[in-house]
CSV table of C-alpha atoms in Angstrom, one decimal:
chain,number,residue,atom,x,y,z
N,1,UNK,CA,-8.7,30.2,0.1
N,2,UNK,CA,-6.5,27.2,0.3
N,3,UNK,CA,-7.6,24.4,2.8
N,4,UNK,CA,-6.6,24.1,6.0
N,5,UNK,CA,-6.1,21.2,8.0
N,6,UNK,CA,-6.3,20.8,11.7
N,7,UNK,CA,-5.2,17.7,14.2
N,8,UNK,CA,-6.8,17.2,17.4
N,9,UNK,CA,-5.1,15.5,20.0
N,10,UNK,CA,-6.8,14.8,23.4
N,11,UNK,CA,-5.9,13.0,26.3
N,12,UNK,CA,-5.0,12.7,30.1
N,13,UNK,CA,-2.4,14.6,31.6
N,14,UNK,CA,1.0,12.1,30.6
N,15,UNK,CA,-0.3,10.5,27.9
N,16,UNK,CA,2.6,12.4,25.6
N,17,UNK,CA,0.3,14.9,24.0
N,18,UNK,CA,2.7,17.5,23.9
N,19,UNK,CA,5.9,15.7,22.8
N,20,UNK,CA,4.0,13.5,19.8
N,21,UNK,CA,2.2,16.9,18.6
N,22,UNK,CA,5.2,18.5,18.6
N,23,UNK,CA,7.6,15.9,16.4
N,24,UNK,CA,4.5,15.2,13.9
N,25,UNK,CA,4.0,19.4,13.8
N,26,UNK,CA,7.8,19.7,13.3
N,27,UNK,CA,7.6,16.5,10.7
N,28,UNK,CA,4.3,17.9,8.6
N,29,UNK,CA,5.9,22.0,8.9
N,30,UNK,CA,2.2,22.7,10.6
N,31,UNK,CA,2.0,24.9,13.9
N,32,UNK,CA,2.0,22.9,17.0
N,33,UNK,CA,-0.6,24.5,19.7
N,34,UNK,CA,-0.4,23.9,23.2
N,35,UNK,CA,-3.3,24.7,25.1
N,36,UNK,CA,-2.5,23.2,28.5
N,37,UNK,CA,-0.2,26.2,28.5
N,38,UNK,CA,-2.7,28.6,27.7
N,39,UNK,CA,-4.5,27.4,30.2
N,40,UNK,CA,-1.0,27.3,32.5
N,41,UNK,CA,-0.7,30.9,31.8
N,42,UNK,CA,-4.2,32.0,32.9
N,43,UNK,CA,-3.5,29.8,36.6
N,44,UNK,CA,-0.1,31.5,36.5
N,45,UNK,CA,-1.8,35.4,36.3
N,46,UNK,CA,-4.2,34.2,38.9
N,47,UNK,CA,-1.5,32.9,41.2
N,48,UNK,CA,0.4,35.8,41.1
N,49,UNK,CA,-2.5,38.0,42.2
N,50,UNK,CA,-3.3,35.3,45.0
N,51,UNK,CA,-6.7,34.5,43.7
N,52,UNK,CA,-8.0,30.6,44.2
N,53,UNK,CA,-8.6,28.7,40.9
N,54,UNK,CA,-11.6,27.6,42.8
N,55,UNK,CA,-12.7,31.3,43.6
N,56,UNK,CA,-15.3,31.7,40.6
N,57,UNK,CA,-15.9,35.8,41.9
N,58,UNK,CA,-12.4,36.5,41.8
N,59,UNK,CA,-11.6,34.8,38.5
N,60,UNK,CA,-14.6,36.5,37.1
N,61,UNK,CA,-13.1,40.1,38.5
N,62,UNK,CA,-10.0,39.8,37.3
N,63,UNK,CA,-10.0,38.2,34.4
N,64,UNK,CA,-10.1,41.3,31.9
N,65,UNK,CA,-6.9,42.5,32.9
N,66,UNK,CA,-5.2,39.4,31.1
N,67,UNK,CA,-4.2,38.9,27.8
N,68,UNK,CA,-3.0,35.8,26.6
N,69,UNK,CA,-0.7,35.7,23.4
N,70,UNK,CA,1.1,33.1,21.5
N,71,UNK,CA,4.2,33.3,19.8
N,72,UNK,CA,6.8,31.0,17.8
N,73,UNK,CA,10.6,31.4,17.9
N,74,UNK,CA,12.8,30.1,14.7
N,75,UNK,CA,12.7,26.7,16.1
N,76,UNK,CA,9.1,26.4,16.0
N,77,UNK,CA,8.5,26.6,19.9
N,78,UNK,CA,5.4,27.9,20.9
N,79,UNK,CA,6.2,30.6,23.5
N,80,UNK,CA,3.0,31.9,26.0
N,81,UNK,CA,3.4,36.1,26.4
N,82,UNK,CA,1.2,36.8,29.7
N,83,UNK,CA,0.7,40.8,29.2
N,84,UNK,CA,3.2,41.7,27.4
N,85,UNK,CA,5.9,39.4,29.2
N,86,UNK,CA,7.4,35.6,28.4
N,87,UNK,CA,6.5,33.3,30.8
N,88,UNK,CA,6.8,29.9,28.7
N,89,UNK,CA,9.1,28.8,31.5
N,90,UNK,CA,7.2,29.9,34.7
N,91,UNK,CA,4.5,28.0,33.9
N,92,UNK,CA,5.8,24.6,33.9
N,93,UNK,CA,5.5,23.2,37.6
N,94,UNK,CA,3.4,20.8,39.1
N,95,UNK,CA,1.4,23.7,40.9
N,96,UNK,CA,0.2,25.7,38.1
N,97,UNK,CA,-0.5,21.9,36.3
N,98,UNK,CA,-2.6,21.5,38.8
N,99,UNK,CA,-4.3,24.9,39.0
N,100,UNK,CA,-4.9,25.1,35.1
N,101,UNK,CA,-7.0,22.0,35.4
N,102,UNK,CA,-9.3,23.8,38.1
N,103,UNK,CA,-9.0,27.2,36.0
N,104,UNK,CA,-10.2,25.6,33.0
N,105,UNK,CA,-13.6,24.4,35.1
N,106,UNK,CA,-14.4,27.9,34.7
N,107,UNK,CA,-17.0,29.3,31.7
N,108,UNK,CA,-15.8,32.8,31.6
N,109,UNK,CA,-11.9,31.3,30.9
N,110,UNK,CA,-12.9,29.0,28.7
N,111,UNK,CA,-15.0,31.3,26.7
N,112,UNK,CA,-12.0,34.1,27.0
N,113,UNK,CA,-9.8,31.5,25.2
N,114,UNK,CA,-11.9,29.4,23.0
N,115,UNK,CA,-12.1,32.2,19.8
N,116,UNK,CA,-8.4,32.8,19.8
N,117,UNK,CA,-7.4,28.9,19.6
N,118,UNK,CA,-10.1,28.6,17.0
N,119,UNK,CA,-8.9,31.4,15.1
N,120,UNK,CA,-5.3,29.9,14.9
N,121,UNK,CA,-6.9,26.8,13.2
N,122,UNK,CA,-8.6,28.8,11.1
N,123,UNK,CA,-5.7,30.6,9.1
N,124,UNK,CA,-3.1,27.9,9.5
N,125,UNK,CA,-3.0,23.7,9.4
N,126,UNK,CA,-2.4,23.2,13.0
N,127,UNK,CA,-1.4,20.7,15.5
N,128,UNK,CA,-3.4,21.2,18.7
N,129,UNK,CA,-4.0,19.3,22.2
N,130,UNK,CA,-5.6,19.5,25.3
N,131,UNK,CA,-8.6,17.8,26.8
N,132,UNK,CA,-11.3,19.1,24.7
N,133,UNK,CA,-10.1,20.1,21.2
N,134,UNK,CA,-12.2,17.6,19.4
N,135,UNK,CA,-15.5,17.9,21.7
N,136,UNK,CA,-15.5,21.8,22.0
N,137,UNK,CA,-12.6,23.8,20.2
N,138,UNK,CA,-11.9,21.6,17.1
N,139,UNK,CA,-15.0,19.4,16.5
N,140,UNK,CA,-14.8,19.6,12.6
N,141,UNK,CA,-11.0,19.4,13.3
N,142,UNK,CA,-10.1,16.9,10.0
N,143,UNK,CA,-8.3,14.1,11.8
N,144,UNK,CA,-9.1,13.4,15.9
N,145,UNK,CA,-6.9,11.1,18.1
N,146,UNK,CA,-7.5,10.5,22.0
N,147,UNK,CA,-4.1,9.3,23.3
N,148,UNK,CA,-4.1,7.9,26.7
N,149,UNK,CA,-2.0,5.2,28.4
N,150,UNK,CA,-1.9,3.6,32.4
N,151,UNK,CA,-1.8,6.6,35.3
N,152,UNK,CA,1.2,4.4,36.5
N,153,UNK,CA,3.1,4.4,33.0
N,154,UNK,CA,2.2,8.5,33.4
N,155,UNK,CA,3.7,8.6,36.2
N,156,UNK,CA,6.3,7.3,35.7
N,157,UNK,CA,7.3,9.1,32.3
N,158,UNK,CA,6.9,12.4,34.5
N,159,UNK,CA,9.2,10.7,37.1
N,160,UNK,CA,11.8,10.8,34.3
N,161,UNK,CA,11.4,13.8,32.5
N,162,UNK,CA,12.0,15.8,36.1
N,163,UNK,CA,14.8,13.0,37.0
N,164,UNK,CA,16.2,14.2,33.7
N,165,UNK,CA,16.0,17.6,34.0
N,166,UNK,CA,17.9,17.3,37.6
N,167,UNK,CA,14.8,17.8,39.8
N,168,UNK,CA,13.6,15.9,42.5
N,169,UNK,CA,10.8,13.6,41.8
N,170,UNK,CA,8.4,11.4,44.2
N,171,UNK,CA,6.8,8.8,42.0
N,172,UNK,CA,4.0,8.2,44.7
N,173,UNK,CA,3.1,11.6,44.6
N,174,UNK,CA,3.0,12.6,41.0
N,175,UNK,CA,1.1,9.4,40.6
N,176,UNK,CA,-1.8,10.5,42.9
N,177,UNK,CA,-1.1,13.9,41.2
N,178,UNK,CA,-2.1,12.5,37.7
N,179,UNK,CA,-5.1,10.6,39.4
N,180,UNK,CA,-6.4,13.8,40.7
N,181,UNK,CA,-6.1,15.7,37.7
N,182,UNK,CA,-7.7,12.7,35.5
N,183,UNK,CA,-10.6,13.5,38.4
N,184,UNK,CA,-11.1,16.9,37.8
N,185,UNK,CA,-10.5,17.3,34.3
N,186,UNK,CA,-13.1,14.4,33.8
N,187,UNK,CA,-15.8,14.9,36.5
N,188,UNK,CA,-15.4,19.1,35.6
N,189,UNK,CA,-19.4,20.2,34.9
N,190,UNK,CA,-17.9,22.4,31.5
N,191,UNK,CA,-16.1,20.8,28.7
N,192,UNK,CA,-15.0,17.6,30.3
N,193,UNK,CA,-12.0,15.2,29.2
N,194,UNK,CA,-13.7,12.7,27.3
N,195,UNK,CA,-13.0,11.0,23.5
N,196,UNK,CA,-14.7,12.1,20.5
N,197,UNK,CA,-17.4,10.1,19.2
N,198,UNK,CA,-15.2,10.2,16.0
N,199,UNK,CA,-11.8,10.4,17.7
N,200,UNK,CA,-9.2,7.3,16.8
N,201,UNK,CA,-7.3,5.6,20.3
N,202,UNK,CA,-4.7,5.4,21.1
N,203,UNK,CA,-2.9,3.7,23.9
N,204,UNK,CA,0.8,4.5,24.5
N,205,UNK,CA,1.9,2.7,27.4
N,206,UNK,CA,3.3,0.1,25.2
N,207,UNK,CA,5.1,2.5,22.9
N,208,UNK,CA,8.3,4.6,23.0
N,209,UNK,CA,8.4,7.8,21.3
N,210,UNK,CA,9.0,6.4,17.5
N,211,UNK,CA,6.4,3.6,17.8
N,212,UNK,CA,3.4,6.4,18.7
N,213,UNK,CA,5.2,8.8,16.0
N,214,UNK,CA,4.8,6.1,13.7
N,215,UNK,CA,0.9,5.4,14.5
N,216,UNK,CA,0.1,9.0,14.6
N,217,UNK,CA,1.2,9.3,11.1
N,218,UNK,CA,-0.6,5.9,9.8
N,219,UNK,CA,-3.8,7.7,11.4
N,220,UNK,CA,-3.5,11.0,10.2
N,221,UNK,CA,-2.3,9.8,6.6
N,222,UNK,CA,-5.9,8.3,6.1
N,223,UNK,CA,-7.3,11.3,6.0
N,224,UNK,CA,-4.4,14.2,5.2
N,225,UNK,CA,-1.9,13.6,2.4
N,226,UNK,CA,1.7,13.3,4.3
């Protein structure tokens, strides 16, 4: 069986997880995996039922009636199929952001979700990040980076993108938005956001898009041929 290779990425919400692993995945032809928006997906279902990310009893009761599917488009996009229908696009708000970081708290999500994302790396050289790929998911994933940078320089980035996109944007609030979801995602009793003993960092706040590109690929080229 040929080797596979997998790249964990880890890291606050901001750091540029998403859009790094995406351009190296695209760059290395490996499959980029995104498992904030698994975990997106799973707040969505709940939200639409009504049920409180903090309601442990009705997580637990309703959680069998989701499935949770990943596919790619000819571009490469990774696209999240919430029983049977598309909602890649319904789950980027700031409100399911911050319900997927109290969803995740939850053993009987995480433990729903951890086999299929390990199974992914399993048959294919993947790309994947979140907050706990090299601790829990991936932790004999063959390269490990924690990238992180300033809450303000997240912020601010965040500010941007929805600036960009034509949407309003408070920088005071999604900077006390990122500080709470640093809190929860690091203080959280199960699977905590933490580095790697073995993980490389990071820090982007000095770097534009080509510069982390750039040290990503320095990093991962120690270890997988590029």
């Amino acid at each position: 069986m040929e080797k596979k290779y997998s790249i964990a990425i880890d890291g606050p919400a901001g750091a540029g997880k998403s859009t790094i692993a995406k351009a190296l995945a695209k760059e290395m032809g490996y499959y980029y995996v995104d498992t904030g928006a698994i975990y997106r997906t799973v707040a969505y279902f709940l939200d639409l039922l009504g049920i409180s990310p903090k309601d442990a009893d009705g997580v637990g009761r309703y959680i069998d009636e989701l499935t949770v599917g990943i596919e790619y488009d000819e571009t490469g996009k990774q696209h999240m199929i919430m029983n049977g229908m598309d909602v890649t696009d319904e789950i980027r708000t700031q409100d399911i952001s911050q319900k997927a970081s109290l969803v995740s708290a939850h053993k009987v999500v995480r433990d729903m979700l951890l086999d299929m994302q390990r199974d992914v790396a399993k048959h294919n050289n993947v790309i994947m990040d979140g907050r706990d790929i090299g601790t829990v998911v991936l932790p004999k994933a063959t390269v490990k980076v924690f990238l992180s940078a300033s809450p303000e320089i997240r912020a601010q980035r965040r500010t941007d993108e929805l600036i960009a996109k034509g949407q309003k944007a408070n920088f005071e609030q999604i900077l006390k938005e990122i500080k709470l979801r640093d809190y929860q995602d690091s203080n959280r009793p199960i699977a905590p956001l933490k580095q790697a003993k073995d993980a490389v960092l990071l820090d982007t706040s000095n770097l534009d898009i080509a510069g982390v590109i750039a040290e990503m690929k320095r990093i991962v080229g120690e270890k997988i041929p590029l």
